[in-house]
Amino acid sequence: MVRTGWLAGLPAALAPQAGWSMADAPVQLNEPLIISTWPFGKQANERALKILAEGKTPIDAVEEGIKVVESDPSIGTVGGGGAPNADGVVQLDACIMDGPGQRAGSVAGLEDIAHPISVARRVMEKTPHVLLVGAGARQFAIAEGFKPAQLLTEGQRKHWQNWKEARQRKALGITKSHDTLALLVLAPQGHVAGGCSTSGMAFKLSGRVGDSPILGSGLYVDGEVGAAGATGIGENVMRYCASYQIVEFMRQGMAPEEACKETIRRIARKDPKGFKLDINFVALNRKGQFGAAGTSAGFSFAVATPQLSKVVSVVPISE
Ligand code: ASP
């Protein structure tokens, strides 16, 4: 079945407040849908679509899409060129997950390797494990043929130097420097997959791991239901297993946007910070519905189908 029904009305429905839950979306799809966090997701989505069009797998699409952003040193929050930690070292987090068989792989605190998403995929495909961290993750990557690379750019080194000097002067505000790429794929026949990649919070303590490589927090994929991914302050996501919660709400029948919103509301009810959480989510389900919600001003996401590729702003929720 072609998605003509809701696809035809999509551009207008993409207005942030329009409530594009598309409740009557057809169940069968013969075209892919890709959704990802932030405007830099657009180039990743487009690459992922191309990979699917070449007949490759949804996991190939996730990996190759995310690699585009990891490869761009001007994007200061993902892959090479990402923000360093408090010691001036870039430590990367990533994970990948496939709906069929609930397969997953993850790396955290990975140093010197430019494509953590590819290492996460190798963990999934070549080891009996799910998550490798730090020196062990690096050792595994090298053994798998990944070449060590200099990830710290001169620009990021200067940022870090300034941050260190400000810290010594105790003039330090909260760093807002962080943005994860979470990318979700719905391929024909309802095959769902996803991945995420980040350098995490800028100037984090060495060894700090955020939500992004933690399944159920920064990403969750359920082959029967759909997928969700996160960006924002990982500590506010991982204490609530937020991506898992979004998928569970979708399983109960909520449309993706509502599932994202309801998860944020649930967190805000319990958390002393209320809605001041700086957390944002994207989600899609196997019916081809997608949505996003967040608490951060300026959050946006990218969506792509063979017919369109757009960046959509999200109005932050506060109740
Ligand atoms: N969630 C990431 C982390 O806490 C950062 C981000 O997405 O903004 O590491």
CSV table of C-alpha atoms and ligand atoms in Angstrom, one decimal:
chain,number,residue,atom,x,y,z
A,1,MET,CA,0.0,0.0,0.0
A,2,VAL,CA,1.3,3.4,-0.9
A,3,ARG,CA,1.3,6.0,1.9
A,4,THR,CA,-0.6,8.5,-0.2
A,5,GLY,CA,-3.2,9.3,2.4
A,6,TRP,CA,-1.1,11.0,5.0
A,7,LEU,CA,1.9,11.6,2.8
A,8,ALA,CA,-0.1,13.9,0.6
A,9,GLY,CA,-1.0,16.1,3.6
A,10,LEU,CA,2.5,15.9,5.2
A,11,PRO,CA,4.1,19.3,4.6
A,12,ALA,CA,1.1,21.2,6.1
A,13,ALA,CA,0.9,18.8,8.9
A,14,LEU,CA,4.6,19.4,9.7
A,15,ALA,CA,3.8,22.7,11.3
A,16,PRO,CA,5.0,22.2,14.9
A,17,GLN,CA,1.7,22.9,16.6
A,18,ALA,CA,-0.4,21.0,14.0
A,19,GLY,CA,-0.5,17.7,15.9
A,20,TRP,CA,0.7,15.5,13.1
A,21,SER,CA,-0.2,12.3,14.8
A,22,MET,CA,-1.7,10.9,11.6
A,23,ALA,CA,-3.9,8.5,13.5
A,24,ASP,CA,-5.2,7.0,10.3
A,25,ALA,CA,-1.9,6.2,8.7
A,26,PRO,CA,-2.0,3.0,6.7
A,27,VAL,CA,-0.5,0.0,8.4
A,28,GLN,CA,1.4,-1.4,5.4
A,29,LEU,CA,4.3,0.6,4.0
A,30,ASN,CA,6.3,0.2,0.9
A,31,GLU,CA,8.4,3.2,1.3
A,32,PRO,CA,11.0,4.1,4.0
A,33,LEU,CA,10.7,6.7,6.6
A,34,ILE,CA,13.8,8.2,8.5
A,35,ILE,CA,13.6,10.5,11.4
A,36,SER,CA,16.5,12.0,13.4
A,37,THR,CA,17.4,14.6,15.9
A,38,TRP,CA,18.6,18.1,15.0
A,39,PRO,CA,19.1,19.8,11.6
A,40,PHE,CA,22.4,17.8,11.1
A,41,GLY,CA,20.1,14.8,11.0
A,42,LYS,CA,18.9,15.9,7.5
A,43,GLN,CA,22.2,14.8,5.8
A,44,ALA,CA,22.2,11.6,7.7
A,45,ASN,CA,18.6,10.8,6.8
A,46,GLU,CA,19.3,11.5,3.1
A,47,ARG,CA,22.3,9.1,3.2
A,48,ALA,CA,20.3,6.5,5.0
A,49,LEU,CA,17.5,6.7,2.3
A,50,LYS,CA,20.1,6.3,-0.4
A,51,ILE,CA,21.5,3.2,1.3
A,52,LEU,CA,18.0,1.6,1.5
A,53,ALA,CA,17.4,2.6,-2.2
A,54,GLU,CA,20.5,0.6,-3.1
A,55,GLY,CA,18.9,-2.5,-1.5
A,56,LYS,CA,21.0,-2.5,1.6
A,57,THR,CA,19.7,-3.3,5.1
A,58,PRO,CA,18.2,-0.9,7.6
A,59,ILE,CA,21.2,-1.4,9.8
A,60,ASP,CA,23.4,-0.4,6.9
A,61,ALA,CA,21.2,2.7,6.6
A,62,VAL,CA,21.6,3.6,10.2
A,63,GLU,CA,25.3,3.1,10.2
A,64,GLU,CA,26.0,4.9,7.0
A,65,GLY,CA,23.6,7.8,7.8
A,66,ILE,CA,25.2,8.4,11.2
A,67,LYS,CA,28.7,8.1,9.7
A,68,VAL,CA,28.0,11.2,7.6
A,69,VAL,CA,27.6,13.3,10.8
A,70,GLU,CA,30.5,11.6,12.6
A,71,SER,CA,32.7,12.4,9.6
A,72,ASP,CA,32.0,16.2,9.7
A,73,PRO,CA,34.5,17.9,12.0
A,74,SER,CA,32.4,21.1,11.9
A,75,ILE,CA,29.7,19.3,14.0
A,76,GLY,CA,31.1,19.8,17.4
A,77,THR,CA,29.0,17.2,19.3
A,78,VAL,CA,29.3,13.9,17.3
A,79,GLY,CA,32.3,11.9,16.2
A,80,GLY,CA,35.6,13.5,15.2
A,81,GLY,CA,35.5,17.2,16.0
A,82,GLY,CA,33.3,16.4,19.0
A,83,ALA,CA,33.7,18.1,22.3
A,84,PRO,CA,36.4,16.9,24.7
A,85,ASN,CA,35.9,16.0,28.4
A,86,ALA,CA,37.3,17.9,31.4
A,87,ASP,CA,40.8,16.4,30.7
A,88,GLY,CA,40.7,17.6,27.0
A,89,VAL,CA,40.1,14.1,25.7
A,90,VAL,CA,37.3,13.2,23.2
A,91,GLN,CA,35.3,10.2,24.6
A,92,LEU,CA,32.6,9.0,22.3
A,93,ASP,CA,29.4,7.1,23.0
A,94,ALA,CA,27.2,5.3,20.4
A,95,CYS,CA,24.7,2.4,20.0
A,96,ILE,CA,22.8,0.6,17.3
A,97,MET,CA,19.8,-1.6,17.6
A,98,ASP,CA,17.8,-3.8,15.1
A,99,GLY,CA,14.1,-4.6,15.6
A,100,PRO,CA,14.2,-8.2,14.2
A,101,GLY,CA,15.9,-10.4,16.9
A,102,GLN,CA,16.2,-7.4,19.3
A,103,ARG,CA,19.9,-7.2,18.4
A,104,ALA,CA,22.1,-4.4,19.8
A,105,GLY,CA,25.6,-3.2,20.2
A,106,SER,CA,27.0,-0.2,22.1
A,107,VAL,CA,30.3,1.5,23.0
A,108,ALA,CA,31.0,4.1,25.7
A,109,GLY,CA,33.9,6.4,26.4
A,110,LEU,CA,35.6,5.3,23.2
A,111,GLU,CA,38.8,7.3,22.4
A,112,ASP,CA,40.7,7.8,19.1
A,113,ILE,CA,38.2,6.1,16.8
A,114,ALA,CA,36.3,8.2,14.4
A,115,HIS,CA,33.2,6.0,13.9
A,116,PRO,CA,31.8,4.8,17.2
A,117,ILE,CA,28.6,3.8,15.4
A,118,SER,CA,30.6,1.3,13.3
A,119,VAL,CA,32.3,-0.1,16.4
A,120,ALA,CA,28.9,-0.5,18.1
A,121,ARG,CA,27.7,-2.4,15.1
A,122,ARG,CA,30.8,-4.7,15.3
A,123,VAL,CA,30.0,-5.3,19.0
A,124,MET,CA,26.5,-6.4,18.0
A,125,GLU,CA,27.6,-8.6,15.1
A,126,LYS,CA,30.9,-10.0,16.2
A,127,THR,CA,30.8,-10.4,20.0
A,128,PRO,CA,28.4,-12.2,22.5
A,129,HIS,CA,28.2,-8.8,24.3
A,130,VAL,CA,26.2,-5.7,24.0
A,131,LEU,CA,28.3,-2.9,25.6
A,132,LEU,CA,32.0,-2.3,25.5
A,133,VAL,CA,33.6,0.7,27.3
A,134,GLY,CA,36.8,2.7,27.4
A,135,ALA,CA,40.1,1.0,26.9
A,136,GLY,CA,38.4,-2.3,26.1
A,137,ALA,CA,36.2,-0.8,23.4
A,138,ARG,CA,39.2,0.9,21.9
A,139,GLN,CA,41.2,-2.3,21.9
A,140,PHE,CA,38.3,-4.2,20.3
A,141,ALA,CA,38.1,-1.5,17.6
A,142,ILE,CA,41.8,-1.7,16.8
A,143,ALA,CA,41.6,-5.5,16.6
A,144,GLU,CA,38.7,-5.1,14.2
A,145,GLY,CA,40.8,-2.9,11.9
A,146,PHE,CA,39.7,0.6,12.9
A,147,LYS,CA,42.6,3.0,12.6
A,148,PRO,CA,43.3,5.4,15.5
A,149,ALA,CA,42.6,9.0,14.6
A,150,GLN,CA,43.1,12.4,16.2
A,151,LEU,CA,39.5,13.4,17.2
A,152,LEU,CA,40.3,16.7,18.9
A,153,THR,CA,40.2,19.6,16.5
A,154,GLU,CA,42.1,22.8,17.1
A,155,GLY,CA,38.8,24.7,17.6
A,156,GLN,CA,37.7,22.2,20.3
A,157,ARG,CA,41.1,22.4,22.0
A,158,LYS,CA,40.7,26.2,22.2
A,159,HIS,CA,37.2,25.9,23.6
A,160,TRP,CA,38.5,23.5,26.2
A,161,GLN,CA,41.4,25.7,27.1
A,162,ASN,CA,39.0,28.7,27.6
A,163,TRP,CA,36.7,26.5,29.7
A,164,LYS,CA,39.6,25.4,31.9
A,165,GLU,CA,40.7,29.0,32.4
A,166,ALA,CA,37.1,30.0,33.3
A,167,ARG,CA,36.9,27.1,35.7
A,168,GLN,CA,40.1,28.3,37.4
A,169,ARG,CA,38.5,31.8,37.7
A,170,LYS,CA,35.3,30.1,38.9
A,171,ALA,CA,33.4,32.0,36.2
A,172,LEU,CA,31.8,28.8,34.8
A,173,GLY,CA,28.2,28.7,33.7
A,174,ILE,CA,26.4,25.5,32.7
A,175,THR,CA,27.8,24.3,29.4
A,176,LYS,CA,25.0,23.9,26.8
A,177,SER,CA,27.4,22.3,24.4
A,178,HIS,CA,26.0,18.9,23.6
A,179,ASP,CA,23.7,17.4,20.9
A,180,THR,CA,23.3,13.7,20.0
A,181,LEU,CA,22.4,12.3,16.6
A,182,ALA,CA,19.7,9.7,17.2
A,183,LEU,CA,18.4,8.3,13.9
A,184,LEU,CA,15.5,5.9,13.5
A,185,VAL,CA,14.7,4.0,10.3
A,186,LEU,CA,11.4,2.4,9.3
A,187,ALA,CA,12.1,0.3,6.2
A,188,PRO,CA,9.6,-1.4,4.0
A,189,GLN,CA,7.8,-4.4,5.5
A,190,GLY,CA,7.9,-2.7,8.9
A,191,HIS,CA,11.6,-3.3,9.7
A,192,VAL,CA,12.6,-0.9,12.4
A,193,ALA,CA,16.2,0.0,13.4
A,194,GLY,CA,18.0,2.9,15.0
A,195,GLY,CA,21.3,4.2,16.3
A,196,CYS,CA,22.8,7.2,18.1
A,197,SER,CA,26.2,8.8,18.4
A,198,THR,CA,27.6,11.6,20.5
A,199,SER,CA,30.6,13.1,22.2
A,200,GLY,CA,28.3,13.7,25.1
A,201,MET,CA,28.3,16.7,27.4
A,202,ALA,CA,31.2,19.0,26.7
A,203,PHE,CA,33.8,18.9,29.5
A,204,LYS,CA,32.2,16.0,31.3
A,205,LEU,CA,34.2,14.2,33.9
A,206,SER,CA,36.5,11.7,32.4
A,207,GLY,CA,34.6,8.4,32.3
A,208,ARG,CA,31.2,9.9,32.4
A,209,VAL,CA,28.8,8.0,30.2
A,210,GLY,CA,25.5,9.6,29.1
A,211,ASP,CA,22.2,8.1,28.0
A,212,SER,CA,23.2,7.6,24.3
A,213,PRO,CA,24.9,4.2,24.5
A,214,ILE,CA,22.4,2.9,27.2
A,215,LEU,CA,19.7,0.9,25.5
A,216,GLY,CA,16.3,2.0,26.7
A,217,SER,CA,17.6,5.5,27.6
A,218,GLY,CA,19.2,7.2,24.6
A,219,LEU,CA,17.7,4.7,22.1
A,220,TYR,CA,15.2,1.9,22.1
A,221,VAL,CA,14.0,-0.2,19.2
A,222,ASP,CA,11.2,-2.8,19.5
A,223,GLY,CA,10.6,-4.7,16.3
A,224,GLU,CA,6.9,-5.2,17.1
A,225,VAL,CA,6.2,-1.5,17.9
A,226,GLY,CA,8.7,1.1,16.8
A,227,ALA,CA,11.6,3.1,18.0
A,228,ALA,CA,12.5,6.2,20.1
A,229,GLY,CA,15.7,8.2,20.5
A,230,ALA,CA,16.9,11.0,22.7
A,231,THR,CA,19.0,14.1,22.9
A,232,GLY,CA,19.6,16.5,25.8
A,233,ILE,CA,21.0,16.1,29.3
A,234,GLY,CA,21.6,12.4,29.5
A,235,GLU,CA,21.3,12.3,33.3
A,236,ASN,CA,17.7,13.4,32.9
A,237,VAL,CA,17.0,10.7,30.4
A,238,MET,CA,18.7,7.7,31.8
A,239,ARG,CA,17.2,8.0,35.3
A,240,TYR,CA,13.8,7.3,33.7
A,241,CYS,CA,14.6,4.8,30.8
A,242,ALA,CA,12.8,7.4,28.7
A,243,SER,CA,13.2,5.8,25.2
A,244,TYR,CA,11.9,2.5,26.5
A,245,GLN,CA,8.9,4.3,28.1
A,246,ILE,CA,8.1,6.1,24.8
A,247,VAL,CA,8.1,2.7,23.0
A,248,GLU,CA,5.9,1.2,25.7
A,249,PHE,CA,3.4,4.1,25.4
A,250,MET,CA,3.3,3.5,21.6
A,251,ARG,CA,2.7,-0.2,22.3
A,252,GLN,CA,-0.3,0.8,24.3
A,253,GLY,CA,-1.6,2.7,21.3
A,254,MET,CA,-0.3,6.3,21.7
A,255,ALA,CA,0.9,8.0,18.6
A,256,PRO,CA,4.6,8.8,18.6
A,257,GLU,CA,4.3,12.5,19.4
A,258,GLU,CA,1.9,11.9,22.3
A,259,ALA,CA,4.1,9.1,23.6
A,260,CYS,CA,7.1,11.5,23.7
A,261,LYS,CA,5.0,14.2,25.4
A,262,GLU,CA,3.5,11.8,27.9
A,263,THR,CA,7.0,10.5,28.8
A,264,ILE,CA,8.2,14.0,29.4
A,265,ARG,CA,5.2,14.8,31.5
A,266,ARG,CA,5.7,11.7,33.6
A,267,ILE,CA,9.4,12.6,34.2
A,268,ALA,CA,8.5,16.2,35.0
A,269,ARG,CA,5.9,15.1,37.6
A,270,LYS,CA,8.6,13.2,39.5
A,271,ASP,CA,11.7,15.3,38.9
A,272,PRO,CA,12.6,18.2,41.2
A,273,LYS,CA,13.5,20.1,38.0
A,274,GLY,CA,10.0,19.9,36.6
A,275,PHE,CA,10.1,20.6,32.9
A,276,LYS,CA,13.5,22.3,33.1
A,277,LEU,CA,15.1,19.1,32.0
A,278,ASP,CA,16.7,19.8,28.6
A,279,ILE,CA,15.4,16.5,27.2
A,280,ASN,CA,14.1,15.9,23.7
A,281,PHE,CA,12.9,12.9,21.8
A,282,VAL,CA,12.0,11.5,18.4
A,283,ALA,CA,9.9,8.4,17.8
A,284,LEU,CA,8.3,6.4,15.0
A,285,ASN,CA,6.1,3.4,14.9
A,286,ARG,CA,5.7,0.5,12.5
A,287,LYS,CA,2.5,2.2,11.1
A,288,GLY,CA,4.6,5.0,9.6
A,289,GLN,CA,3.6,7.5,12.2
A,290,PHE,CA,6.3,9.7,13.6
A,291,GLY,CA,6.7,12.6,16.1
A,292,ALA,CA,8.9,14.4,18.5
A,293,ALA,CA,8.6,16.4,21.7
A,294,GLY,CA,11.1,18.2,23.9
A,295,THR,CA,11.6,20.7,26.7
A,296,SER,CA,14.6,22.6,25.1
A,297,ALA,CA,13.9,25.8,23.2
A,298,GLY,CA,15.3,25.4,19.7
A,299,PHE,CA,15.0,21.6,19.4
A,300,SER,CA,14.3,20.4,15.9
A,301,PHE,CA,14.3,17.2,14.1
A,302,ALA,CA,14.8,16.0,10.5
A,303,VAL,CA,12.4,13.7,8.6
A,304,ALA,CA,12.9,12.1,5.2
A,305,THR,CA,10.9,9.9,2.9
A,306,PRO,CA,11.6,9.4,-0.8
A,307,GLN,CA,9.3,12.4,-1.5
A,308,LEU,CA,10.6,14.9,1.1
A,309,SER,CA,13.5,15.8,3.4
A,310,LYS,CA,12.8,18.5,6.0
A,311,VAL,CA,13.9,19.9,9.3
A,312,VAL,CA,10.9,20.6,11.6
A,313,SER,CA,11.0,22.9,14.7
A,314,VAL,CA,9.5,21.6,17.9
A,315,VAL,CA,7.6,23.8,20.3
A,316,PRO,CA,8.9,22.9,23.8
A,317,ILE,CA,6.4,21.5,26.2
A,318,SER,CA,6.0,22.9,29.7
A,319,GLU,CA,2.8,21.1,30.9
B,1,ASP,N1,22.4,13.0,25.6
B,1,ASP,C1,23.8,13.4,25.4
B,1,ASP,C2,24.5,13.1,26.7
B,1,ASP,O1,24.0,13.4,27.7
B,1,ASP,C3,24.0,14.8,25.0
B,1,ASP,C4,22.9,15.4,24.1
B,1,ASP,O2,22.3,14.7,23.3
B,1,ASP,O3,22.8,16.6,24.1
B,1,ASP,O4,25.6,12.6,26.6
